[in-house]
Coordinates of N, CA and C in Angstrom, one line a residue:
M12 N -9.6 2.3 -43.4 CA -9.8 1.8 -42.1 C -8.5 1.3 -41.5
E13 N -7.6 0.7 -42.3 CA -6.3 0.2 -41.9 C -5.4 1.4 -41.4
Q14 N -5.6 2.5 -42.0 CA -4.7 3.7 -41.6 C -5.1 4.1 -40.2
I15 N -6.4 4.1 -39.9 CA -6.9 4.5 -38.5 C -6.4 3.5 -37.5
S16 N -6.4 2.3 -37.8 CA -6.0 1.3 -36.8 C -4.5 1.4 -36.5
Q17 N -3.7 1.9 -37.5 CA -2.3 2.1 -37.2 C -2.0 3.3 -36.3
F18 N -2.9 4.3 -36.3 CA -2.7 5.4 -35.4 C -3.5 5.3 -34.1
L19 N -4.3 4.3 -34.0 CA -5.1 4.1 -32.8 C -4.2 4.0 -31.5
P20 N -3.1 3.2 -31.5 CA -2.3 3.1 -30.3 C -1.7 4.5 -29.9
F21 N -1.3 5.3 -30.8 CA -0.8 6.6 -30.5 C -1.9 7.6 -30.0
I22 N -3.1 7.5 -30.5 CA -4.2 8.3 -30.0 C -4.5 7.9 -28.6
L23 N -4.6 6.6 -28.3 CA -4.9 6.1 -27.0 C -3.8 6.5 -26.0
M24 N -2.6 6.4 -26.4 CA -1.5 6.8 -25.6 C -1.6 8.3 -25.2
F25 N -1.9 9.1 -26.1 CA -2.0 10.5 -25.9 C -3.2 10.8 -24.9
V26 N -4.3 10.1 -25.1 CA -5.5 10.2 -24.2 C -5.1 9.8 -22.8
V27 N -4.4 8.7 -22.6 CA -4.0 8.3 -21.3 C -3.0 9.2 -20.6
I28 N -2.1 9.7 -21.4 CA -1.1 10.7 -20.8 C -1.9 12.0 -20.4
Y29 N -2.8 12.4 -21.2 CA -3.6 13.6 -20.9 C -4.4 13.4 -19.6
L30 N -5.0 12.3 -19.5 CA -5.9 12.0 -18.3 C -5.1 11.8 -17.0
F31 N -3.9 11.2 -17.1 CA -3.2 10.8 -15.9 C -2.1 11.8 -15.5
M32 N -1.7 12.7 -16.5 CA -0.6 13.6 -16.2 C -1.0 15.1 -16.3
I33 N -1.7 15.5 -17.3 CA -2.0 16.9 -17.6 C -3.1 17.4 -16.7
V34 N -4.2 16.6 -16.7 CA -5.4 17.1 -15.9 C -5.1 17.2 -14.4
P35 N -4.5 16.2 -13.8 CA -4.1 16.4 -12.4 C -3.2 17.6 -12.1
Q36 N -2.3 17.9 -13.0 CA -1.4 19.0 -12.9 C -2.2 20.3 -12.9
Q37 N -3.1 20.4 -13.8 CA -4.0 21.6 -14.0 C -4.8 21.8 -12.7
K38 N -5.3 20.7 -12.1 CA -6.1 20.8 -10.9 C -5.3 21.3 -9.8
K39 N -4.0 20.8 -9.7 CA -3.1 21.2 -8.6 C -2.8 22.7 -8.7
A40 N -2.5 23.1 -10.0 CA -2.2 24.6 -10.2 C -3.3 25.5 -9.8
K41 N -4.5 25.0 -10.1 CA -5.7 25.8 -9.8 C -5.9 25.9 -8.2
K42 N -5.7 24.8 -7.5 CA -5.7 24.8 -6.1 C -4.7 25.7 -5.5
E43 N -3.5 25.7 -6.0 CA -2.4 26.6 -5.5 C -2.8 28.1 -5.7
K44 N -3.3 28.4 -6.8 CA -3.7 29.8 -7.1 C -4.8 30.2 -6.1
E45 N -5.8 29.3 -5.9 CA -6.8 29.7 -4.9 C -6.2 29.8 -3.5
F46 N -5.3 29.0 -3.1 CA -4.6 29.1 -1.8 C -3.9 30.4 -1.7
E47 N -3.1 30.8 -2.7 CA -2.4 32.1 -2.7 C -3.4 33.2 -2.5
S48 N -4.5 33.2 -3.2 CA -5.5 34.3 -3.1 C -6.2 34.3 -1.7
S49 N -6.2 33.2 -1.0 CA -6.9 33.1 0.2 C -6.0 33.5 1.4
L50 N -4.8 33.7 1.2 CA -3.8 34.0 2.3 C -4.2 35.3 3.0
K51 N -4.1 35.4 4.3 CA -4.3 36.7 5.0 C -3.3 36.9 6.1
V52 N -3.2 38.1 6.6 CA -2.2 38.4 7.6 C -2.6 37.6 8.8
G53 N -1.5 37.0 9.4 CA -1.6 36.2 10.6 C -1.6 34.7 10.4
D54 N -1.8 34.3 9.1 CA -1.8 32.9 8.8 C -0.4 32.3 9.0
K55 N -0.3 31.1 9.6 CA 1.0 30.4 9.7 C 1.2 29.6 8.5
I56 N 2.4 29.8 7.9 CA 2.8 29.1 6.7 C 4.1 28.5 6.7
V57 N 4.4 27.6 5.7 CA 5.7 27.0 5.5 C 6.0 27.3 4.0
T58 N 7.2 27.8 3.8 CA 7.6 28.0 2.4 C 8.2 26.7 1.8
K59 N 8.3 26.7 0.4 CA 8.8 25.5 -0.2 C 10.2 25.2 0.1
S60 N 11.0 26.2 0.6 CA 12.3 26.0 1.0 C 12.4 25.6 2.5
G61 N 11.3 25.6 3.2 CA 11.3 25.1 4.6 C 11.2 26.1 5.7
F62 N 11.1 27.4 5.3 CA 11.0 28.5 6.3 C 9.6 28.4 7.0
H63 N 9.5 28.4 8.3 CA 8.2 28.5 9.0 C 8.0 29.9 9.4
G64 N 6.8 30.4 9.4 CA 6.6 31.8 9.8 C 5.1 32.1 9.8
K65 N 4.9 33.4 10.1 CA 3.5 33.9 10.1 C 3.5 35.1 9.2
I66 N 2.4 35.3 8.4 CA 2.3 36.4 7.5 C 2.2 37.7 8.2
A67 N 3.1 38.6 7.9 CA 3.0 40.0 8.5 C 2.4 41.0 7.6
E68 N 2.7 40.9 6.3 CA 2.2 41.8 5.3 C 1.9 41.1 4.0
L69 N 0.9 41.6 3.3 CA 0.6 41.0 2.0 C 0.6 42.1 0.9
A70 N 1.1 41.8 -0.3 CA 1.0 42.6 -1.4 C 0.4 41.8 -2.5
E71 N 0.4 42.3 -3.7 CA -0.3 41.6 -4.8 C 0.4 40.3 -5.1
T72 N 1.8 40.3 -5.3 CA 2.5 39.0 -5.6 C 3.5 38.6 -4.5
T73 N 3.7 39.5 -3.5 CA 4.7 39.2 -2.5 C 4.1 39.1 -1.1
V74 N 4.8 38.6 -0.2 CA 4.4 38.4 1.2 C 5.6 38.6 2.1
V75 N 5.4 39.3 3.2 CA 6.4 39.4 4.2 C 6.0 38.5 5.3
I76 N 7.0 37.5 5.6 CA 6.7 36.6 6.7 C 7.6 36.9 7.9
E77 N 7.0 36.7 9.1 CA 7.8 37.0 10.3 C 8.2 35.6 10.8
T78 N 9.6 35.5 10.9 CA 10.1 34.2 11.5 C 10.8 34.5 12.8
M79 N 11.3 33.5 13.4 CA 12.0 33.7 14.7 C 13.2 34.6 14.6
S80 N 13.8 34.7 13.4 CA 15.0 35.4 13.2 C 14.8 36.8 12.5
G81 N 13.6 37.1 12.2 CA 13.3 38.4 11.6 C 12.2 38.3 10.5
K82 N 12.2 39.3 9.7 CA 11.2 39.3 8.6 C 11.8 39.0 7.3
L83 N 11.1 38.3 6.4 CA 11.6 38.0 5.1 C 10.5 38.3 4.1
K84 N 10.9 38.9 3.0 CA 10.0 39.2 1.9 C 10.2 38.2 0.8
M85 N 9.1 37.6 0.3 CA 9.2 36.6 -0.7 C 8.0 36.5 -1.6
E86 N 8.0 35.8 -2.7 CA 6.9 35.7 -3.6 C 5.8 34.8 -2.9
K87 N 4.6 35.1 -3.2 CA 3.5 34.2 -2.7 C 3.6 32.8 -3.3
S88 N 4.2 32.6 -4.5 CA 4.3 31.3 -5.1 C 5.3 30.4 -4.3
A89 N 6.1 31.0 -3.4 CA 7.1 30.3 -2.6 C 6.5 29.6 -1.4
I90 N 5.2 29.9 -1.2 CA 4.5 29.3 0.0 C 4.0 27.9 -0.5
S91 N 4.2 26.9 0.3 CA 3.8 25.5 0.0 C 2.4 25.3 0.5
L92 N 1.5 24.9 -0.4 CA 0.1 24.6 0.0 C 0.1 23.4 0.9
D93 N 0.8 22.3 0.5 CA 0.7 21.1 1.2 C 1.3 21.2 2.6
M94 N 2.5 21.8 2.7 CA 3.2 21.9 4.0 C 2.4 22.8 5.0
S95 N 1.9 23.9 4.4 CA 1.1 24.9 5.2 C -0.2 24.2 5.7
A96 N -0.8 23.5 4.9 CA -2.0 22.8 5.3 C -1.7 21.8 6.4
A97 N -0.6 21.1 6.3 CA -0.3 20.1 7.3 C 0.1 20.8 8.6
L98 N 0.7 22.0 8.6 CA 1.1 22.7 9.7 C -0.2 23.2 10.5
N99 N -1.1 23.7 9.7 CA -2.3 24.3 10.3 C -3.3 23.2 10.8
K100 N -3.1 22.0 10.2 CA -3.9 20.8 10.6 C -3.5 20.4 12.0
K101 N -2.2 20.4 12.3 CA -1.7 20.0 13.6 C -2.1 21.0 14.7
A102 N -2.1 22.3 14.4 CA -2.4 23.3 15.4 C -3.8 23.3 15.8

């Protein structure tokens, strides 16, 4: 019984870390994957690097966005869920 009580703080610490750090990160990753799969031509987006544009073409893992200075091809994962949602909320 004494051995279990020695490890109890470590077990509790792991549970707290799991609940407050790992689970929310997994939920966020799942939301981003759903967002990437729901993108369609014509959507206004903002990339994680700050480019604003509209989707011109879609491929399996890449997207071509139309900006004021031309077209850019980038990975779907470079599109920011949070900033794009804020942009579309304003409009």
